[in-house]
Amino acid sequence: MSIEPIRVVVVDDHPMFRMGLAAAIGEMDGIVLVGEAEFAEQVPALVARVTPDVVLLDIRLPDGSGLDVNRWLGAEHPTVRVVMLTMSEDLDGALGALRDGASGYLIKGAGPARVEGAVRAAAAGDVVLDQSLVQAVAELVDARRSPSTRPFAQLTPREFDILELVAQGLDNTAIARRLVLSPKTVRNHVSIILAKIHAPDRPGAIVLAHRHGVGA
């Protein structure tokens, strides 16, 4: 008795990226690419026509959000598994997608083996996160469990995480490595944090954080 291959659709607006995924999927045993789309509006007709098992879905599309497409798929095609794709370390997006039913989340640039593993896991009903995000997402979930009990309630969970690391003496590069962010993203967050907590500069933020028991 033959086993039906896992049917995959790729939704991404970058032709070269789609070509790369198509080539990789073509080398995977038991997995077949049955369709591609670059716009959110193309997804309903495509899914109805090719009936995929797994959709590899870019979080950002030219005509809408992949998160909205994920929600639509969850409502209209609950048996279709979705693995979100992104170039950025969008932890809020990761949590939102998983909360709305996505089976996984991968950073673009993941190797063929990781993509294959995600497709197989999703098709089997498992949840998979890119390894570079596992710890950071877990920390974000923990921070959101009791937001009212921590100081600096005006900060988002991500901003609070960064303030805590600043207070521990880490520089932007070290923080970027710890949280799997770019140094530029960390720098932007630090500027926003200083404004929100009314700290004159980084040393001032450290002093203020320590006064509230953060990073001390």
Short mmCIF file of C-alpha atoms in Angstrom, two decimals:
data_model
loop_
_atom_site.label_atom_id
_atom_site.label_comp_id
_atom_site.label_asym_id
_atom_site.label_seq_id
_atom_site.Cartn_x
_atom_site.Cartn_y
_atom_site.Cartn_z
CA MET A 1 0.00 0.00 0.00
CA SER A 2 1.54 3.32 -1.09
CA ILE A 3 1.65 6.31 1.24
CA GLU A 4 0.31 9.56 -0.16
CA PRO A 5 2.95 12.32 -0.29
CA ILE A 6 2.63 15.42 1.87
CA ARG A 7 1.19 18.12 -0.35
CA VAL A 8 2.78 21.56 0.17
CA VAL A 9 1.87 25.08 -0.96
CA VAL A 10 4.32 27.98 -0.69
CA VAL A 11 2.95 31.51 -0.24
CA ASP A 12 5.69 34.13 -0.53
CA ASP A 13 6.18 37.22 -2.70
CA HIS A 14 9.89 36.68 -3.39
CA PRO A 15 10.33 34.61 -6.59
CA MET A 16 13.90 33.57 -5.81
CA PHE A 17 12.92 32.37 -2.35
CA ARG A 18 10.01 30.36 -3.79
CA MET A 19 12.35 28.88 -6.39
CA GLY A 20 14.77 27.84 -3.67
CA LEU A 21 12.03 26.21 -1.63
CA ALA A 22 10.65 24.48 -4.72
CA ALA A 23 14.07 23.06 -5.53
CA ALA A 24 14.57 21.88 -1.95
CA ILE A 25 11.12 20.29 -1.75
CA GLY A 26 11.77 18.55 -5.05
CA GLU A 27 14.59 16.62 -3.34
CA MET A 28 12.47 15.53 -0.36
CA ASP A 29 11.09 11.99 -0.36
CA GLY A 30 7.36 11.85 0.22
CA ILE A 31 6.84 15.62 -0.03
CA VAL A 32 5.53 17.35 -3.14
CA LEU A 33 5.01 21.01 -4.01
CA VAL A 34 1.48 21.39 -5.42
CA GLY A 35 1.19 25.17 -5.70
CA GLU A 36 2.68 28.62 -5.20
CA ALA A 37 1.24 32.09 -4.56
CA GLU A 38 2.70 35.53 -3.96
CA PHE A 39 -0.44 37.38 -2.82
CA ALA A 40 -2.84 36.76 0.05
CA GLU A 41 -5.81 37.11 -2.28
CA GLN A 42 -4.61 34.10 -4.30
CA VAL A 43 -4.68 31.71 -1.35
CA PRO A 44 -8.40 30.80 -1.19
CA ALA A 45 -8.63 29.70 -4.83
CA LEU A 46 -5.26 27.95 -4.71
CA VAL A 47 -6.05 25.98 -1.55
CA ALA A 48 -9.45 24.97 -2.93
CA ARG A 49 -7.86 23.78 -6.16
CA VAL A 50 -4.84 21.83 -4.90
CA THR A 51 -5.96 20.79 -1.36
CA PRO A 52 -2.57 21.00 0.39
CA ASP A 53 -1.66 19.33 3.65
CA VAL A 54 0.82 22.05 4.65
CA VAL A 55 1.11 25.73 3.70
CA LEU A 56 4.47 27.49 4.09
CA LEU A 57 3.25 31.05 4.60
CA ASP A 58 5.23 34.29 4.64
CA ILE A 59 4.23 36.51 7.55
CA ARG A 60 4.37 39.61 5.30
CA LEU A 61 2.67 39.70 1.90
CA PRO A 62 2.28 42.62 -0.54
CA ASP A 63 -1.50 42.78 -0.16
CA GLY A 64 -1.96 41.73 3.45
CA SER A 65 -0.67 39.91 6.48
CA GLY A 66 0.21 36.26 6.56
CA LEU A 67 -1.24 36.25 10.07
CA ASP A 68 -4.64 37.09 8.60
CA VAL A 69 -4.25 34.34 6.01
CA ASN A 70 -3.33 31.93 8.81
CA ARG A 71 -6.50 32.84 10.72
CA TRP A 72 -8.58 32.40 7.57
CA LEU A 73 -7.06 28.98 6.91
CA GLY A 74 -7.75 27.95 10.49
CA ALA A 75 -11.39 28.91 10.13
CA GLU A 76 -12.06 27.66 6.59
CA HIS A 77 -9.60 24.77 6.25
CA PRO A 78 -8.84 23.52 9.76
CA THR A 79 -7.13 20.36 8.49
CA VAL A 80 -4.51 22.36 6.58
CA ARG A 81 -1.35 22.87 8.65
CA VAL A 82 0.46 26.20 8.45
CA VAL A 83 4.15 26.92 8.99
CA MET A 84 4.88 30.65 9.15
CA LEU A 85 8.00 32.07 7.47
CA THR A 86 9.73 35.37 8.22
CA MET A 87 13.00 37.23 7.73
CA SER A 88 12.74 38.92 11.14
CA GLU A 89 12.68 37.73 14.72
CA ASP A 90 9.04 38.73 15.22
CA LEU A 91 8.23 37.02 18.51
CA ASP A 92 4.84 38.66 18.82
CA GLY A 93 4.07 37.37 15.36
CA ALA A 94 5.23 33.90 16.34
CA LEU A 95 2.99 33.82 19.39
CA GLY A 96 0.07 35.28 17.47
CA ALA A 97 0.40 32.72 14.70
CA LEU A 98 0.64 29.81 17.11
CA ARG A 99 -2.29 31.14 19.12
CA ASP A 100 -4.32 31.28 15.91
CA GLY A 101 -3.52 27.69 15.04
CA ALA A 102 -0.25 27.70 13.09
CA SER A 103 1.72 24.48 13.43
CA GLY A 104 5.13 26.07 13.24
CA TYR A 105 7.36 29.04 12.68
CA LEU A 106 10.63 29.18 10.75
CA ILE A 107 13.15 31.89 10.04
CA LYS A 108 13.81 32.26 6.31
CA GLY A 109 17.23 30.91 5.52
CA ALA A 110 16.64 27.68 7.40
CA GLY A 111 18.33 24.78 5.65
CA PRO A 112 16.47 22.12 3.68
CA ALA A 113 16.69 19.62 6.54
CA ARG A 114 15.02 22.03 8.95
CA VAL A 115 12.32 22.91 6.41
CA GLU A 116 11.69 19.24 5.76
CA GLY A 117 11.48 18.54 9.48
CA ALA A 118 8.98 21.37 9.93
CA VAL A 119 6.81 20.14 7.06
CA ARG A 120 6.77 16.57 8.36
CA ALA A 121 6.10 17.69 11.93
CA ALA A 122 3.27 19.97 10.85
CA ALA A 123 1.71 17.26 8.69
CA ALA A 124 1.85 14.92 11.70
CA GLY A 125 0.04 17.45 13.86
CA ASP A 126 3.05 18.56 15.89
CA VAL A 127 4.13 22.13 16.64
CA VAL A 128 7.60 23.20 15.55
CA LEU A 129 9.56 26.39 16.22
CA ASP A 130 12.81 27.46 14.63
CA GLN A 131 15.49 26.57 17.18
CA SER A 132 16.73 30.14 17.23
CA LEU A 133 13.36 31.24 18.60
CA VAL A 134 12.54 28.56 21.13
CA GLN A 135 14.20 30.17 24.16
CA ALA A 136 13.18 33.71 23.25
CA VAL A 137 9.53 32.73 22.74
CA ALA A 138 9.53 30.82 26.02
CA GLU A 139 10.88 33.89 27.85
CA LEU A 140 8.25 36.08 26.23
CA VAL A 141 5.47 33.69 27.29
CA ASP A 142 6.79 33.68 30.86
CA ALA A 143 6.93 37.47 30.92
CA ARG A 144 3.29 37.67 29.84
CA ARG A 145 1.97 35.32 32.47
CA SER A 146 1.94 38.01 35.17
CA PRO A 147 2.54 41.42 33.54
CA SER A 148 0.86 43.31 36.39
CA THR A 149 3.33 41.99 38.97
CA ARG A 150 6.47 43.41 37.38
CA PRO A 151 7.75 46.99 37.54
CA PHE A 152 7.75 49.29 34.50
CA ALA A 153 4.29 48.19 33.39
CA GLN A 154 4.50 50.78 30.59
CA LEU A 155 7.05 48.58 28.83
CA THR A 156 6.08 45.75 26.53
CA PRO A 157 7.36 42.29 27.52
CA ARG A 158 10.09 42.54 24.88
CA GLU A 159 11.15 46.01 26.13
CA PHE A 160 11.23 44.74 29.72
CA ASP A 161 13.44 41.81 28.67
CA ILE A 162 15.86 44.24 27.05
CA LEU A 163 15.86 46.60 30.06
CA GLU A 164 16.66 43.66 32.31
CA LEU A 165 19.66 42.73 30.16
CA VAL A 166 20.79 46.37 29.99
CA ALA A 167 20.62 46.46 33.79
CA GLN A 168 22.80 43.35 33.91
CA GLY A 169 25.48 45.25 32.00
CA LEU A 170 25.09 43.67 28.57
CA ASP A 171 25.79 45.83 25.55
CA ASN A 172 23.55 45.94 22.47
CA THR A 173 25.52 43.29 20.61
CA ALA A 174 25.32 40.85 23.52
CA ILE A 175 21.62 41.53 23.97
CA ALA A 176 21.05 40.96 20.26
CA ARG A 177 22.75 37.57 20.48
CA ARG A 178 20.83 36.61 23.63
CA LEU A 179 17.41 37.51 22.23
CA VAL A 180 18.12 36.59 18.59
CA LEU A 181 17.60 40.16 17.38
CA SER A 182 19.65 42.49 15.22
CA PRO A 183 21.80 45.11 17.03
CA LYS A 184 19.83 47.83 15.22
CA THR A 185 16.57 46.46 16.60
CA VAL A 186 18.03 46.39 20.11
CA ARG A 187 19.31 49.95 19.72
CA ASN A 188 15.86 51.15 18.66
CA HIS A 189 14.25 49.34 21.60
CA VAL A 190 16.71 50.90 24.05
CA SER A 191 15.88 54.40 22.79
CA ILE A 192 12.17 53.72 23.28
CA ILE A 193 12.78 52.26 26.74
CA LEU A 194 14.74 55.33 27.88
CA ALA A 195 11.87 57.56 26.77
CA LYS A 196 9.21 55.41 28.42
CA ILE A 197 10.92 55.18 31.81
CA HIS A 198 12.18 58.79 31.65
CA ALA A 199 15.84 57.83 31.96
CA PRO A 200 18.36 60.42 30.70
CA ASP A 201 20.77 57.82 29.34
CA ARG A 202 21.80 54.17 29.59
CA PRO A 203 23.56 54.51 32.99
CA GLY A 204 20.49 56.31 34.28
CA ALA A 205 18.31 53.44 33.08
CA ILE A 206 20.54 50.95 34.88
CA VAL A 207 20.29 52.87 38.14
CA LEU A 208 16.52 53.18 37.82
CA ALA A 209 16.18 49.47 36.99
CA HIS A 210 18.25 48.45 40.01
CA ARG A 211 16.11 50.61 42.27
CA HIS A 212 13.12 48.53 41.19
CA GLY A 213 14.97 45.23 41.58
CA VAL A 214 15.44 44.66 37.86
CA GLY A 215 18.75 43.15 36.78
CA ALA A 216 20.37 43.79 40.12
#
